[in-house]
Amino acid sequence: MKKTTYIWAMGLALPLLLGSCNSKNAAGNGGEEDSTAVVVVNDTETDEEFSAEQQLLEKSWKHLGEWASQPLTVKAKGEKVNIHDFAQAFCQEYSSFEPCAKLLSYLKDPENFDGGKMNFYVHDVQKNGYIQCNWEWEFSNAVTLCYWNRKNGHQLVGVTAERGFENDDDSKYQYMFYDYDKATGMMTPDKEVVKVFDDFAAQYSSMYAYLPQEGKDCYVCTWSNDDDDSFKDYHAVWNGMSFTFSPAEE
C-alpha cells in the first residue's frame, strides 16, 4: 500500500533544509536533548486506519491554518505570565495537533511526564521563555514556543509547528506570532510580524526559522531552488518590537 499525505503550509520546509539547519544550529541551542527513544513501527496498519489518520492530520493542519483569526485567552497561574501559560493557551486551542496534545500532558504534570514511553520529548527552558515538544524519530513532528518582552510593555509570543515526511512536498511548517496584552489577558495574532517573515521568505524557495532557546534572535535557514541549490543562513534580529534580517556569521 502506498501511503500519501496532504499538503498544507503557510511557510515551506523541506527535510533537506531542516537537516542542514539542525546541524548548523545544534551548537547554539543550549543544552542536550535525550534522543534514546525506541520506536515500534506498525506495518499492519489497514487502509481504513491510515485513511482515518490522514483525515485527522488534515483536520489539525486546517485548524492551525485559521490561527490568524483566532485570539487566545491566557490564564496566568502566577503574578507574572510565563512560557507555560502561553503554551497552555495555544495547545488547548490546537490539541488535535499531536505535539500540542503531548505538551498539554507535560504541562499538567511535568515531573511525571514519560517522554520515553510516548517518544515525545519536552525541552523546557522556562527561565529563557522557551519550550518545545518534539517527536524524536526520523522526521520532525514538533511544536515550539518562545516569547519576547516588547518596548510597549506587551509580550510577543512566537510559535512554530512542523511535520516532516519522506516526500519533500508533503512536509509542513508554519510560523505564528501573537501580541500578548496583560491588561486584557489575550494573545492576539500579530500579522505585522508575520508579514516581516513572509516578505523575507518570498525571496527564496523555502525558509525555516528557529525560535531562540537562548538570546533574542531567531536563526533562519533559506534554500533557493536555482542552478546551485544554494543554502543561506540569516539571523532575524530582535529590535524590541519586531525583527530585521542580517546574514549569519560563518
Backbone as a ProteinNet text record, in pm:
[ID]
protein_1_A
[PRIMARY]
MKKTTYIWAMGLALPLLLGSCNSKNAAGNGGEEDSTAVVVVNDTETDEEFSAEQQLLEKSWKHLGEWASQPLTVKAKGEKVNIHDFAQAFCQEYSSFEPCAKLLSYLKDPENFDGGKMNFYVHDVQKNGYIQCNWEWEFSNAVTLCYWNRKNGHQLVGVTAERGFENDDDSKYQYMFYDYDKATGMMTPDKEVVKVFDDFAAQYSSMYAYLPQEGKDCYVCTWSNDDDDSFKDYHAVWNGMSFTFSPAEE
[TERTIARY]
83.9	0	87.2	62.6	134.8	56.6	121.7	55.2	87.6	-15.8	4.2	-46.4	9.6	-32.6	-78.9	-141	-196	-98.3	-100.6	-7.9	-79.6	-17.8	-69.6	39.6	57	154.5	143.1	166.6	183.7	326.9	420.7	560.8	598.7	714.3	760.3	882.9	891.9	1014	1036.9	1157.6	1194.9	1281.3	1268.7	1356.5	1503.4	1542	1682.2	1721.1	1632.7	1658.9	1663.5	1570.6	1567.7	1694.5	1742.7	1864.4	1983.5	1993.4	2103.2	2094.8	1975.2	1958	1989.1	1941.7	1963.3	2110.7	2187.2	2328.9	2403.2	2363.2	2431.2	2388.4	2265.2	2210.8	2233.6	2278	2287.6	2378	2489.5	2585.9	2532	2434.3	2383.5	2253.1	2206.9	2076.1	2075.4	2191.1	2194.9	2131.2	2204.4	2150	2138.9	2133.6	2126.3	1991.7	1935.3	1808.4	1831.5	1747.2	1754.5	1705	1786.3	1747.1	1749.3	1714.9	1724.5	1590.3	1494.1	1361.5	1366.3	1287.2	1271.7	1135.4	1130.9	1006.7	971.9	848.2	798.6	711	745.3	669.8	565.4	442	332.5	311.7	355.5	342.2	208.6	124.2	-2.5	-118.5	-90	-194.9	-281.3	-414.3	-505.7	-529.1	-585.2	-619	-716.1	-811.7	-911.7	-848	-754.2	-687.4	-602.7	-533	-448.7	-532.3	-646.3	-735.3	-785.3	-820	-865	-752.3	-629.8	-514.4	-491.6	-506.1	-493.4	-595.6	-718.4	-825.3	-800.7	-752.4	-724.7	-610.6	-504.4	-391.1	-433.5	-512.5	-559.7	-645.3	-728.1	-814.9	-733	-629.2	-548.9	-473	-419.6	-345.8	-439	-559.7	-658.2	-692.4	-705.9	-734.3	-618.3	-495.4	-378.6	-375.9	-425	-426.1	-520	-607.6	-703.3	-654.4	-527.9	-476.3	-487.6	-470.8	-466	-598.6	-706	-836.5	-884	-793.4	-833	-749.5	-793.7	-724.8	-737.3	-641.1	-639.2	-638.7	-710.6	-713.5	-605.4	-525.4	-417.2	-455.9	-445.4	-475.4	-344.9	-282.7	-154.9	-175.7	-90.2	-102.7	-37.2	55.9	122.2	99.6	169.1	155.8	212.5	313.4	377.2	358.8	315.1	292.1	424.4	421.3	542.1	512.8	616.3	602.8	505.1	492.1	394.8	252.8	226.3	93.2	61.8	158.8	137.6	117.9	198.8	188.2	54.3	7.5	-122.5	-234.1	-232.4	-336.7	-333.8	-214.5	-203.6	-240.2	-185.9	-205.1	-347.4	-416.7	-557.1	-640.3	-609.3	-684.8	-652.1	-526.8	-483.5	-440.9	-515.7	-481.5	-496.5	-561.4	-570.9	-436.5	-343.3	-206.8	-131.6	-81.7	-32.3	74.4	174.4	271.3	206.7	100.1	28.4	-38.8	-98.3	-163.8	-61.8	55.3	158.6	214.3	227.7	276.9	176.3	47.9	-53.3	-38.1	-8.6	13.8	132.8	237.3	355.6	323.1	253.7	223.4	134.5	53.9	-33.3	46.2	155.1	235.7	377.9	459.2	593	680.7	675.5	764.6	735.6	611.8	574.8	550.6	586.8	570.8	674	628.5	716.3	735.3	833.1	858	903.4	983.3	1033	922.1	818.6	706.1	629.7	620.3	540.9	626.8	759.4	852.4	838.8	781.9	777.7	858.9	941.8	1027.4	1003.5	1009.2	988.4	1120.1	1157.7	1276.3	1223.9	1230.6	1167.9	1276.3	1290.8	1385.8	1303.2	1231.8	1135.5	1201.1	1322.5	1390.6	1423	1432.4	1457.9	1331.3	1216.1	1090.7	1079.3	1121.2	1125.1	1075.5	996.5	956.1	929.3	963.6	940.6	897.5	802.2	764.3	788.1	873.6	918.5	913.5	867.2	867.2	1006.8	1076.8	1216	1222.7	1216.2	1229.7	1290.7	1272	1340.8	1297.4	1169.3	1117.9	1063.2	1074.3	1032.1	880	830.4	688.3	686	675.8	706	622.7	607.2	557.4	658.4	691	790.6	732.6	754.7	708	816.9	820.3	903	838.5	889.2	833.5	941.7	910.7	998.2	920.8	990.1	930.4	940.6	827.5	824.1	843.3	886.4	910.7	784.1	668.5	542.6	479.8	554.6	503.1	428.4	405	341.6	449	404.4	494.7	459.7	562	542.3	567.3	467.5	478.3	497.7	603.9	630	600.1	544	512.4	552.6	614.8	633.3	575.7	514.8	464.6	521.3	562.4	624.3	594	587.1	567.2	644.3	747.4	830.2	788.1	810.1	780.1	893.1	896.2	998.3	984.9	861.3	835.3	842.8	935	953.4	823.9	744.8	625.8	518.3	527.4	427	466.1	587.5	632.2	555.7	531.1	451.5	529	519	585.6	510.4	493.1	421.7	476.8	491.7	527.7	409.9	395.3	284.1	336.9	281.1	320.6	196.9	202.6	91.9	143.2	60.3	86.4	4.4	72.1	2.5	-6.1	-128.2	-155.3	-204.2	-125.3	-160.7	-294.1	-324.7	-447.5	-572.5	-565.7	-680.9	-666.4	-541.9	-517.4	-530	-514.9	-536	-407	-389.6	-288.6	-357.7	-322.8	-386.2	-290.6	-333.1	-243.8	-178.3	-46.4	29.5	66.6	-18.4	1.6	116.6	150.9	260.3	394	416.1	541	545	432.9	428.3	462.7	414	443.6	593.1	662	806.4	874.6	832.8	890.6	845.1	716.6	665.8	738.4	759.8	827.2	970.9	1038.6	1174.9	1175.5	1080.8	1074.5	1042.9	976.7	936.1	1055	1174.5	1294.2	1347	1297.6	1358.1	1253.6	1301.9	1211.3	1154.1	1237.5	1194.9	1267.4	1203.1	1264.6	1219	1312.5	1281.1	1341.6	1262.1	1307.8	1307.8	1421.7	1433.1	1405.3	1311.8	1289.2	1404	1451.2	1573	1551.9	1636.4	1641	1720	1815.5	1896	1903.3	1918.2	1924.9	1790	1792.1	1667.2	1648.3	1750.9	1743.6	1708.8	1631	1597.6	1705.7	1735.3	1826.8	1742.4	1775.4	1691.8	1771.8	1718	1779.2	1693.5	1758.5	1686.4	1745.1	1664.4	1706.7	1651	1737.3	1695.7	1700.1	1590.5	1581.1	1630.8	1760	1819.4	1922.7	2011.9	2106.8	2198.2	2234.9	2328.5	2260.1	2125.9	2051	2115.4	2130	2209.6	2131.9	2204.7	2154	2219.9	2141.6	2196	2134.7	2217.1	2173.5	2169.9	2068.8	2049.5	2012.4	2015.3	1956.5	1840.6	1726.6	1618	1645	1690.5	1741.6	1627.4	1610.9	1505	1538.8	1441.7	1464.7	1376.4	1313.7	1228.9	1080.4	1046	905.9	886	987.9	978.4	1120.4	1143.5	1271	1321.8	1453.5	1520.3	1616.2	1646.6	1727.6	1868.3	1965.6	2105.6	2172.2	2273.8	2342	2404.1	2396	2459.3	2609.6	2684	2828.1	2869	2971.9	3019.8	3083.6
-120.1	0	124.8	213.3	339.4	441.2	499.3	596.1	736.3	818	956.1	1047.8	1166.1	1262.9	1390	1477.8	1601.1	1715	1806.7	1918.7	2042.4	2107.5	2235.5	2306.1	2434.6	2511.8	2658.3	2745.9	2888.7	2913.9	2846.9	2853.7	2719.8	2708.8	2583.7	2536.9	2404.7	2349.7	2213.2	2183.2	2055.4	1981.8	1847.7	1772.8	1801	1823.5	1855.4	1986.3	2085	2213.9	2201	2123.5	2105.1	2037.5	1939.4	1870.3	1963.3	2048	2143.8	2242	2292.3	2387.4	2324.2	2202.7	2135.6	2118.4	2078.9	2054.4	2184.1	2294	2420.9	2488	2459.8	2529.2	2454.4	2329	2244.6	2303.7	2363	2413.9	2530.5	2603.8	2721.7	2699.5	2575.3	2550.1	2544.5	2537.7	2545.8	2426.3	2320	2202.7	2087.8	1965.9	1846.7	1780.2	1727.6	1658.3	1507.5	1435.5	1290.3	1235.1	1155.8	1100.4	948.4	890.3	745.5	676.4	743.3	685.1	559.9	459.5	337.7	342.6	328.5	340.7	206.4	162.3	39.3	78.6	33.5	67.6	-40.1	0.7	-92.1	-106.1	-218.2	-241.4	-305.5	-329.5	-397.7	-299.1	-171.7	-69.8	-87.4	-86.8	-108.4	20.7	5.8	123.4	213.1	151.9	229.5	307	244	310.7	427.3	404.2	510.9	624.8	592.5	695.4	783.9	722	799.1	887.7	834.9	913.4	1032.5	1010.1	1118	1228.6	1187.2	1283.9	1365.8	1299.9	1370.3	1469.9	1429	1517.4	1636.7	1610.8	1719.8	1817.7	1765.1	1849.6	1935.4	1876.4	1950.7	2063.9	2039.3	2144.4	2250.8	2211.8	2310.9	2404.9	2349.1	2430.2	2525.9	2476.5	2563.4	2675.4	2647	2747.4	2863.7	2846.8	2951.4	3035.8	3016.8	3081.9	3234.1	3293.6	3439.2	3507	3431	3487.6	3442.3	3382	3323.9	3378	3484.1	3528.2	3421.9	3418.9	3317.6	3384.1	3323.7	3373.4	3304.9	3385.2	3332.5	3346.7	3236.4	3236.8	3215.7	3326	3317.8	3257.9	3161.4	3094.4	3175.2	3263.1	3347.3	3493.5	3577.8	3721.5	3762.5	3690.9	3722.2	3606.5	3637	3534.6	3469.4	3340.1	3271	3183.6	3115.9	3037.9	2922.5	2868.3	2762	2813.8	2935.8	2994	3013.5	3063.2	3081.9	2947	2847.6	2715.7	2651.1	2668	2613.8	2671	2802.9	2867.7	2819.9	2812.9	2771.4	2624.4	2538.8	2394.7	2349.9	2419.9	2387.4	2411.8	2519.5	2551.3	2454.6	2408.8	2324.7	2185	2129.8	1999.1	1883.8	1905.7	1798.2	1773.8	1870.6	1850.2	1775.6	1656.6	1566.9	1627.2	1700.4	1760.1	1854.4	1924.3	2011.1	1928.2	1816.6	1730.8	1675.4	1636.7	1583.4	1693.2	1814.5	1924.2	1959.4	1948.8	1969.5	1868.4	1742.9	1639.5	1674.3	1724.9	1765.3	1879.2	1979.8	2097.7	2062.1	1959	1915.9	1857.3	1784.3	1719.1	1697.5	1803.3	1792.5	1684.3	1666.9	1572.6	1428.1	1396.2	1258.2	1234.2	1329.7	1312.9	1212.8	1105.8	999.1	1012.2	1094.1	1115	988.8	906.5	785.1	689.6	684.3	594.3	637.7	768.3	820.7	861	856.9	901.5	1050.8	1124.7	1270.3	1325.7	1425.1	1483.2	1633.8	1684.5	1826.5	1889.4	1995.9	2074	2203.9	2215.3	2323.7	2413.8	2533.1	2630.9	2751.7	2731.8	2831.7	2966.2	2962.4	3087.9	3171.4	3108.4	3179.7	3201.9	3160.6	3178.4	3091.8	2963.4	2872.8	2735	2671.1	2532.9	2466.6	2339.1	2263.3	2121.2	2070.1	1928.2	1867.5	1765	1709.4	1557.9	1500.9	1356.4	1316.7	1238.8	1203.2	1079.4	1103.2	992.2	1044.4	974.1	1008.9	1145.5	1177.6	1303.8	1386	1515.6	1604.5	1612.8	1621.9	1641.3	1722.1	1855.3	1938.1	2065.3	2114.3	2249.2	2319	2443.6	2521.5	2658.9	2707.7	2840.3	2915.1	3045.8	3133	3270.2	3360.3	3495.2	3598.6	3721.2	3836.9	3945.9	4022.7	4139.6	4259.6	4323.8	4436.1	4569.4	4668.8	4801.4	4866.1	4824.6	4885.1	4814.5	4722.2	4651.3	4523.5	4497.4	4373	4264.3	4142.6	4035	3990	3952.1	3888.9	3739.6	3658.7	3513.5	3453.9	3376	3309.1	3160.6	3103.7	2960.5	2905.5	2788.6	2715.7	2575.4	2526.4	2389.6	2325.2	2200.9	2134.7	1986	1932.1	1788.5	1747.8	1667	1625.2	1490.6	1471.6	1344.9	1309.4	1183.5	1138.6	1211.4	1237.3	1312	1461.4	1534.3	1676.3	1755	1725.9	1805.2	1791.1	1686.5	1663.8	1724.1	1777.6	1835.9	1964.4	1986.5	2100.5	2182.4	2313.7	2402.1	2533.4	2588.5	2714.3	2792.7	2924.1	3010.8	3102.5	3136.3	3217.7	3314.1	3433.9	3531.2	3596.9	3618.2	3680.3	3795.8	3898.5	4005	3975.6	3971.5	3947.9	4077	4111.3	4230	4185.1	4213.1	4172	4230.9	4351.3	4419.3	4343.3	4276.8	4201.4	4051.5	4005.5	3862	3787.6	3858.5	3797.5	3791	3680.4	3667.2	3696.5	3809	3849.1	3824.5	3756.5	3732	3860.6	3859.1	3976.6	3957.1	4008	3988.5	4071.7	4180.6	4264.2	4192.7	4123	4048.3	3932.3	3865.5	3757	3809.2	3928	3985.2	4011.2	4050.8	4070.1	3940.7	3828.7	3699.2	3656.1	3678.3	3640.8	3716.2	3844.6	3925.2	3878.2	3843.4	3793	3655.8	3570.1	3434.1	3434.9	3540.4	3545.8	3546.7	3578.4	3579.9	3440.7	3340.5	3207.8	3100.4	2984.7	2872.6	2822.2	2820.8	2775.7	2853.3	2866.1	2930.9	2861.4	2847.3	2786.2	2872.2	2911.1	2995.4	2916.6	2918.6	2858.7	2963.5	2937.7	3025.3	3006.2	3113.1	3103	3038.5	2941	2884.5	2975.9	3046.7	3143.8	3271.5	3386.1	3511	3552.3	3647.9	3706.1	3693.1	3649.9	3645.7	3506.4	3500.9	3373.1	3335.8	3207.9	3156.8	3114.1	3162.6	3141.7	3074.5	2967	2897.7	2920.2	2944	2959.6	2864.9	2836.4	2749.7	2805.7	2822	2872.8	2760.8	2737.1	2630.6	2681.5	2714.7	2763.1	2661.5	2705.3	2611.3	2544.5	2617.8	2559.9	2515.6	2520.5	2475.8	2528.9	2659	2718.1	2735.8	2718.5	2744.7	2872.4	2956.2	3074.7	3087.9	3129.9	3141.9	3288	3320	3456.9	3457.1	3574.7	3597.1	3695	3662.4	3758.6	3830.2	3953.2	4026.4	4101.6	4077.2	4138.7	4285	4374.8	4517.8	4578.5	4494.1	4542.6	4538	4531.3	4520.2	4416	4403.9	4311.3	4266.8	4234.9	4177.5	4241.7	4242.7	4273.8	4159.6	4140	4024.9	4066.1	3985	4007.4	3872.7	3865.1	3737.5	3681.5	3550.3	3485.1	3479.5	3488.7	3479.1	3336.8	3324.4	3192.1	3120.7
0	0	0	-94.5	-96.1	-14.5	87.5	172.8	124.6	105.8	65.9	173.9	180.8	281.7	213.9	290.1	237.5	253.3	157.3	155.6	207.6	309.4	359.8	433.9	407.6	485.2	450.5	549	522.5	478.6	543.9	505.6	447.5	380.6	323.1	396.7	415.2	472.8	413.5	375.9	319.9	419.6	426.5	515.4	491	363.7	335.3	401.6	393.5	456	606.4	664.2	808.4	857.5	779.4	819.7	821.4	719.5	714.4	829.9	857.7	967.3	1100.9	1122.8	1250.7	1280.8	1179.9	1203.1	1233.1	1169	1189.7	1318.6	1362.3	1479.2	1608.8	1601.4	1720.4	1827.3	1786.3	1884.3	1963.9	1910.5	1979.6	2050.4	2061	2117.3	2267.8	2333.4	2478.8	2546.7	2568.8	2635.3	2537.9	2592	2509.8	2530.9	2423.1	2430.9	2430.1	2503	2506.7	2374.3	2306.7	2177.7	2182.1	2297.1	2313.7	2293.9	2231.8	2216.6	2130	2165.7	2087.6	2021.1	1889.7	1815.8	1753.7	1771.2	1710	1593.3	1474.7	1354.6	1328.6	1312.3	1286.9	1136.9	1080.6	937.6	901.3	1000	973.7	969.8	963.3	960.6	836.1	853	741.7	666.1	543.2	464.1	538.5	608.1	680.9	795.6	867.3	978.1	927.2	816.6	764.3	709.7	648.1	597.5	711.1	822.7	938.9	991.9	990.8	1035.3	942.3	811.6	715.2	742.6	764.9	786.5	912.5	1018.8	1142.8	1124.3	1052.2	1027.7	943.4	840.4	755.1	836	923.3	1004.9	1101.2	1162.3	1258.8	1191	1069.3	999.6	943.9	907	862.7	977.8	1097.6	1216.6	1243.8	1237.4	1256.3	1152.9	1033.6	928.2	956.2	1053.9	1089.5	1206.8	1247.5	1368	1363.1	1244.2	1232.9	1264.7	1269.8	1303.4	1441.5	1519.5	1646.9	1762.9	1832.1	1954.6	2062.8	2154.3	2259.5	2396.4	2489.5	2627.1	2708.8	2778.4	2861.3	3008.4	3080.2	3223.5	3299.6	3338.8	3409.7	3548.4	3582.8	3712.9	3825.6	3789.8	3889	3859.1	3932.9	3910.4	3775.1	3730.1	3603.2	3506	3384.7	3283.9	3244.8	3209.9	3167.1	3046.2	2996.5	2873.6	2890.1	3011.8	3034.9	3013.3	3056.2	3038.1	2890.2	2814.3	2670.3	2600.5	2638	2576.4	2609.4	2731.5	2771.5	2684.7	2664.6	2585.3	2440.3	2381.6	2241.8	2224.3	2307.4	2289.6	2319.9	2408.6	2432.6	2307.7	2237.2	2115.1	2002.4	1995	1883.2	1929.5	2020.1	2078.7	1979.7	1864.6	1765.5	1697.2	1706.5	1657.6	1767.9	1737.7	1841.3	1932.5	1880.8	1973	2074.1	2034.5	2128.9	2237.6	2199.1	2297.5	2397	2347.7	2436.6	2527.3	2474.4	2556.9	2666.2	2637.1	2740.4	2853	2816.1	2918	3005.5	2942.4	3017.8	3113.5	3064.2	3146.1	3265.8	3250.1	3359	3474.1	3441.6	3545.7	3493	3490.6	3430.9	3492.5	3622.7	3689.6	3651.9	3619.8	3588.8	3440	3355.5	3211.7	3160.7	3098	3049.8	2899.4	2859.8	2718.1	2646.4	2714.2	2651.7	2613.8	2693.6	2666.9	2543.2	2520.9	2409.3	2289.2	2304.6	2200.9	2170.3	2263.9	2256.4	2372.6	2344.1	2446.6	2456.1	2577.3	2601.1	2642.9	2573.1	2609.1	2668.6	2798.8	2873.6	2933.3	2878.8	2931.5	2977.8	3086.5	3131.3	3161.7	3215.6	3250.7	3127.3	3011.2	2886.3	2804.2	2859.2	2787.1	2664.4	2675.1	2559.5	2600.3	2511.6	2534	2399	2388.8	2266.2	2301	2225.1	2234.1	2096.9	2093.2	1965.5	1967.1	1857.3	1837.1	1791.9	1873.7	1844.3	1756.5	1625.1	1532.2	1404	1294.6	1169.8	1116.9	1129.7	1079.6	1194.9	1181.9	1289.9	1298.1	1420.3	1448.3	1576.6	1565.7	1681.9	1687.3	1810.2	1833.9	1924.5	1893.3	1967.5	1997.5	2120.6	2158.9	2234.2	2216	2299	2301.1	2386.4	2386.5	2412.9	2370.6	2388.7	2462.4	2544.9	2609.3	2515.9	2489.4	2396.7	2469.4	2393.3	2449.2	2504.4	2453	2495.8	2616.1	2677.9	2793.9	2761.1	2633.9	2591.2	2574.8	2541.4	2502.2	2360.6	2285.2	2154.8	2173.1	2138	2150.5	2011.4	1993.8	1866.8	1879.2	1772.8	1769	1632.7	1631.5	1506.2	1522.7	1415.6	1411.2	1286.5	1298.2	1182.7	1182.8	1061.9	1043.7	919.2	934.7	822.3	767.5	639	572.2	477.5	436.9	343.4	210.3	169.4	47.2	79.6	17.4	43.7	32.6	-71.2	-98.8	8.6	89.9	193.4	327.9	338.6	464.5	494.1	621.9	664.7	766.8	754.7	850.6	854.9	973.7	988	1106.3	1088.1	1199.2	1230.4	1357.8	1406.4	1511.8	1517.4	1619.2	1678.9	1810.5	1883.4	1968.7	1981.8	2078.1	2203.4	2319	2445.3	2524.4	2565.2	2645.2	2782.3	2884.8	3020	3063.7	3017.2	3057.9	3015.4	2902.2	2851.9	2872.3	2893.9	2906.8	2775.6	2663.1	2532.2	2450.3	2380.5	2275.8	2142.5	2080.1	1954.5	1839.2	1732.6	1619.5	1570.1	1557.8	1514	1366.9	1279.9	1137.5	1082.4	1151.5	1104.2	1116.5	1228.1	1243.4	1144.3	1125.7	1028.2	888.6	854.8	723	706.5	814.1	806.6	763.4	822.6	785.8	646.4	614.1	482.1	371.1	391.4	288.8	267.5	375.9	362.3	294.6	333	277.2	128.5	80.7	-60	-155.4	-105.3	-189.4	-218.4	-145.2	-150	-178.8	-219.9	-241.6	-109.9	-5.2	126.8	235.1	349.4	464.7	591.4	685	814.1	923.3	1022.9	1133.1	1263.6	1332.8	1464.9	1571.4	1658.9	1772.9	1872.2	1934.5	2016.4	2152.9	2184.1	2318.6	2411.5	2353.7	2427	2343.3	2410.5	2337.9	2282.6	2191.1	2141.3	1990.6	1917.7	1772	1722	1615.2	1552	1451.4	1444.8	1342.9	1223	1104.4	986.6	876.2	821.4	707.9	584.1	471	345.2	240.4	140.2	30.8	-98.3	-198.3	-328.9	-430.7	-495.4	-594.5	-729.5	-733.6	-857.7	-905.7	-991.4	-1052.7	-950.5	-844.1	-748.4	-618.7	-615.5	-496.9	-368.6	-359.8	-253	-122.6	-12.6	121.5	173.3	240.3	304.4	443.6	538.8	677.4	719.9	803.1	849.2	997.5	1055.5	1186.3	1170.6	1232.4	1246.5	1378.4	1371.2	1486.7	1555.5	1683.2	1762.8	1788.9	1763.1	1782.9	1891.9	1970.3	2078.6	2047.6	1919.5	1878.1	1768.5	1679	1567.1	1529.5	1400.9	1359.5	1230.5	1217.1	1091.2	1061.1	934.3	894.3	856	898.1	861.6	839.9	753.6	727.5	854.4	871.8	985.8	964.9	1073.5	1063.7	1029.2	948.4	907	1025.5
[MASK]
++++++++++++++++++++++++++++++++++++++++++++++++++++++++++++++++++++++++++++++++++++++++++++++++++++++++++++++++++++++++++++++++++++++++++++++++++++++++++++++++++++++++++++++++++++++++++++++++++++++++++++++++++++++++++++++++++++++++++++++++++++++++++

